[in-house]
Short mmCIF file of C-alpha atoms in Angstrom, two decimals:
data_model
loop_
_atom_site.label_atom_id
_atom_site.label_comp_id
_atom_site.label_asym_id
_atom_site.label_seq_id
_atom_site.Cartn_x
_atom_site.Cartn_y
_atom_site.Cartn_z
CA MET J 382 0.00 0.00 0.00
CA GLU J 383 1.33 3.43 -0.95
CA ASN J 384 1.79 6.16 1.64
CA LYS J 385 -0.82 8.80 0.75
CA ASN J 386 0.30 11.14 3.53
CA LYS J 387 3.37 12.40 1.66
CA LEU J 388 4.34 15.97 2.41
CA ALA J 389 6.80 18.02 0.38
CA PHE J 390 8.87 18.98 3.43
CA GLY J 391 9.80 17.42 6.72
CA ARG J 392 9.19 18.66 10.25
CA LYS J 393 12.57 20.46 10.34
CA ASN J 394 11.68 22.42 7.20
CA TYR J 395 8.35 23.59 8.59
CA ILE J 396 9.91 24.66 11.88
CA LEU J 397 12.57 26.67 10.03
CA MET J 398 9.87 28.26 7.88
CA LEU J 399 7.93 29.36 10.95
CA VAL J 400 11.11 30.80 12.49
CA GLY J 401 11.77 32.70 9.25
CA ILE J 402 8.24 34.12 9.20
CA VAL J 403 8.56 35.28 12.80
CA ILE J 404 11.90 36.98 12.03
CA LEU J 405 10.37 38.65 8.96
CA ALA J 406 7.51 39.99 11.08
CA VAL J 407 9.96 41.25 13.73
CA GLY J 408 11.96 43.05 11.03
CA PHE J 409 8.88 44.81 9.68
CA ILE J 410 7.81 45.76 13.20
CA ILE J 411 11.28 47.19 13.87
CA MET J 412 10.94 49.34 10.75
CA THR J 413 7.61 50.75 11.96
CA LEU J 414 9.03 51.63 15.39
CA ASP J 415 11.39 54.26 13.97
CA ASN J 416 10.51 57.72 15.31
CA GLU J 417 12.33 59.71 12.63
CA GLN J 418 10.39 61.47 9.90
CA TYR J 419 9.48 59.08 7.03
CA GLY J 420 11.31 56.25 8.82
CA LEU J 421 14.73 57.57 7.87
CA GLY J 422 16.42 56.74 11.18
CA PHE J 423 18.72 53.85 12.09
CA MET J 424 15.89 51.42 12.82
CA GLY J 425 13.97 52.15 9.63
CA ILE J 426 16.85 52.17 7.17
CA THR J 427 19.49 49.89 8.70
CA LEU J 428 18.35 47.54 11.45
CA GLY J 429 14.90 46.63 10.11
CA PRO J 430 16.03 45.70 6.59
CA ILE J 431 18.94 43.64 7.95
CA VAL J 432 16.54 41.63 10.12
CA VAL J 433 14.14 41.21 7.18
CA MET J 434 16.96 39.97 4.94
CA ALA J 435 17.97 37.49 7.65
CA GLY J 436 14.38 36.23 7.65
CA PHE J 437 14.47 35.73 3.88
CA VAL J 438 17.79 33.87 4.12
CA ILE J 439 16.29 31.56 6.75
CA GLU J 440 13.26 30.98 4.51
CA LEU J 441 15.51 30.10 1.57
CA PHE J 442 17.53 27.76 3.78
CA ALA J 443 14.32 26.15 5.05
CA ILE J 444 13.22 25.39 1.50
CA MET J 445 16.58 24.12 0.28
CA VAL J 446 17.65 21.92 3.23
CA LYS J 447 16.86 18.20 3.09
CA ASP J 448 15.23 16.74 6.18
CA ARG J 449 17.04 13.46 6.87
CA THR J 450 14.22 12.06 9.00
CA HIS J 451 11.81 12.71 6.14
CA GLU J 452 14.04 10.71 3.75
CA ASN J 453 14.15 7.68 6.05
CA THR J 454 10.36 7.46 6.45
CA GLN J 455 9.81 6.98 2.70
CA ASP J 456 11.10 3.40 2.70
#
């Protein structure tokens, strides 16, 4: 009988994706907390975008990494 409960990613991938989404949200929140006019202060121009880029890197890593436990359950 074939396993019909096949998912594209493993548990590790989904956890990393959730972590990346949380970091993305934190980065956007940091950008909104800037008190300078038009968000041109340190938090709006430097810190927020760096945190957002880190979130995107984690998301890319979460998609590209192979979950070893997921590979072993396919046998």
